[in-house]
Amino acid sequence: YTMVDVGDYGSSIAVADALLEEGVITVPGVAFGRESEGFLRVSFCADENMLTEGVQRIKKGLARLR
């Protein structure tokens, strides 16, 4: 897993919710403490095709937040 900076798109909860609407599950950084707000925890445990689809869904979800 890795922590991804999404602070430019809103709160970590708002971004996680937007991505969930696209079928991508993440964990809001705020779940790990106040200092992790603005980040999402993301796991990359899937095959290449699924990861490609996930990235496209993330792109779509983030575009809606702009």
PDB file of C-alpha atoms in Angstrom:
ATOM      1  CA  TYR A   1       0.000   0.000   0.000  1.00  0.00           C
ATOM      2  CA  THR A   2       0.945   3.640  -0.304  1.00  0.00           C
ATOM      3  CA  MET A   3      -0.390   6.983   0.854  1.00  0.00           C
ATOM      4  CA  VAL A   4      -1.441   9.250  -2.025  1.00  0.00           C
ATOM      5  CA  ASP A   5      -1.645  13.038  -1.623  1.00  0.00           C
ATOM      6  CA  VAL A   6      -5.151  14.172  -2.627  1.00  0.00           C
ATOM      7  CA  GLY A   7      -5.229  17.401  -0.636  1.00  0.00           C
ATOM      8  CA  ASP A   8      -5.830  19.505  -3.757  1.00  0.00           C
ATOM      9  CA  TYR A   9      -9.167  17.725  -4.291  1.00  0.00           C
ATOM     10  CA  GLY A  10     -10.722  18.228  -0.850  1.00  0.00           C
ATOM     11  CA  SER A  11     -10.829  16.310   2.413  1.00  0.00           C
ATOM     12  CA  SER A  12      -9.638  12.726   2.401  1.00  0.00           C
ATOM     13  CA  ILE A  13     -13.169  11.569   3.250  1.00  0.00           C
ATOM     14  CA  ALA A  14     -14.724  13.531   0.366  1.00  0.00           C
ATOM     15  CA  VAL A  15     -12.169  12.149  -2.089  1.00  0.00           C
ATOM     16  CA  ALA A  16     -12.592   8.588  -0.799  1.00  0.00           C
ATOM     17  CA  ASP A  17     -16.376   8.943  -1.199  1.00  0.00           C
ATOM     18  CA  ALA A  18     -16.013  10.221  -4.778  1.00  0.00           C
ATOM     19  CA  LEU A  19     -13.743   7.311  -5.663  1.00  0.00           C
ATOM     20  CA  LEU A  20     -16.089   4.836  -4.009  1.00  0.00           C
ATOM     21  CA  GLU A  21     -18.831   6.073  -6.342  1.00  0.00           C
ATOM     22  CA  GLU A  22     -16.525   4.971  -9.180  1.00  0.00           C
ATOM     23  CA  GLY A  23     -16.016   1.545  -7.603  1.00  0.00           C
ATOM     24  CA  VAL A  24     -12.561   2.212  -6.122  1.00  0.00           C
ATOM     25  CA  ILE A  25     -12.088   1.486  -2.427  1.00  0.00           C
ATOM     26  CA  THR A  26      -9.546   3.596  -0.540  1.00  0.00           C
ATOM     27  CA  VAL A  27      -9.043   4.529   3.100  1.00  0.00           C
ATOM     28  CA  PRO A  28      -9.184   8.238   4.018  1.00  0.00           C
ATOM     29  CA  GLY A  29      -5.926   9.344   5.579  1.00  0.00           C
ATOM     30  CA  VAL A  30      -7.742  10.949   8.493  1.00  0.00           C
ATOM     31  CA  ALA A  31      -8.489   7.394   9.704  1.00  0.00           C
ATOM     32  CA  PHE A  32      -4.794   7.218  10.633  1.00  0.00           C
ATOM     33  CA  GLY A  33      -4.739  10.517  12.512  1.00  0.00           C
ATOM     34  CA  ARG A  34      -5.078  14.216  11.898  1.00  0.00           C
ATOM     35  CA  GLU A  35      -1.599  14.487  10.394  1.00  0.00           C
ATOM     36  CA  SER A  36      -2.642  12.126   7.568  1.00  0.00           C
ATOM     37  CA  GLU A  37      -5.554  14.317   6.419  1.00  0.00           C
ATOM     38  CA  GLY A  38      -5.280  15.067   2.701  1.00  0.00           C
ATOM     39  CA  PHE A  39      -3.993  11.580   1.879  1.00  0.00           C
ATOM     40  CA  LEU A  40      -5.611   8.298   0.853  1.00  0.00           C
ATOM     41  CA  ARG A  41      -4.297   4.844   1.584  1.00  0.00           C
ATOM     42  CA  VAL A  42      -4.282   2.831  -1.631  1.00  0.00           C
ATOM     43  CA  SER A  43      -3.365  -0.822  -2.170  1.00  0.00           C
ATOM     44  CA  PHE A  44      -2.015  -2.071  -5.490  1.00  0.00           C
ATOM     45  CA  CYS A  45      -2.700  -5.795  -4.991  1.00  0.00           C
ATOM     46  CA  ALA A  46      -4.275  -6.742  -8.313  1.00  0.00           C
ATOM     47  CA  ASP A  47      -3.313  -7.829 -11.800  1.00  0.00           C
ATOM     48  CA  GLU A  48      -2.233  -5.286 -14.389  1.00  0.00           C
ATOM     49  CA  ASN A  49      -5.594  -5.093 -16.178  1.00  0.00           C
ATOM     50  CA  MET A  50      -7.460  -4.427 -12.936  1.00  0.00           C
ATOM     51  CA  LEU A  51      -4.922  -1.785 -11.900  1.00  0.00           C
ATOM     52  CA  THR A  52      -5.311  -0.057 -15.277  1.00  0.00           C
ATOM     53  CA  GLU A  53      -9.091  -0.012 -14.833  1.00  0.00           C
ATOM     54  CA  GLY A  54      -8.679   1.301 -11.285  1.00  0.00           C
ATOM     55  CA  VAL A  55      -6.457   4.170 -12.408  1.00  0.00           C
ATOM     56  CA  GLN A  56      -9.019   5.150 -15.053  1.00  0.00           C
ATOM     57  CA  ARG A  57     -11.758   5.133 -12.417  1.00  0.00           C
ATOM     58  CA  ILE A  58      -9.629   7.235 -10.067  1.00  0.00           C
ATOM     59  CA  LYS A  59      -9.011   9.719 -12.882  1.00  0.00           C
ATOM     60  CA  LYS A  60     -12.769   9.957 -13.504  1.00  0.00           C
ATOM     61  CA  GLY A  61     -13.560  10.410  -9.800  1.00  0.00           C
ATOM     62  CA  LEU A  62     -10.927  13.105  -9.318  1.00  0.00           C
ATOM     63  CA  ALA A  63     -12.097  14.964 -12.426  1.00  0.00           C
ATOM     64  CA  ARG A  64     -15.551  15.300 -10.855  1.00  0.00           C
ATOM     65  CA  LEU A  65     -14.006  16.988  -7.805  1.00  0.00           C
ATOM     66  CA  ARG A  66     -12.254  19.712  -9.802  1.00  0.00           C
TER      67      ARG A  66
END
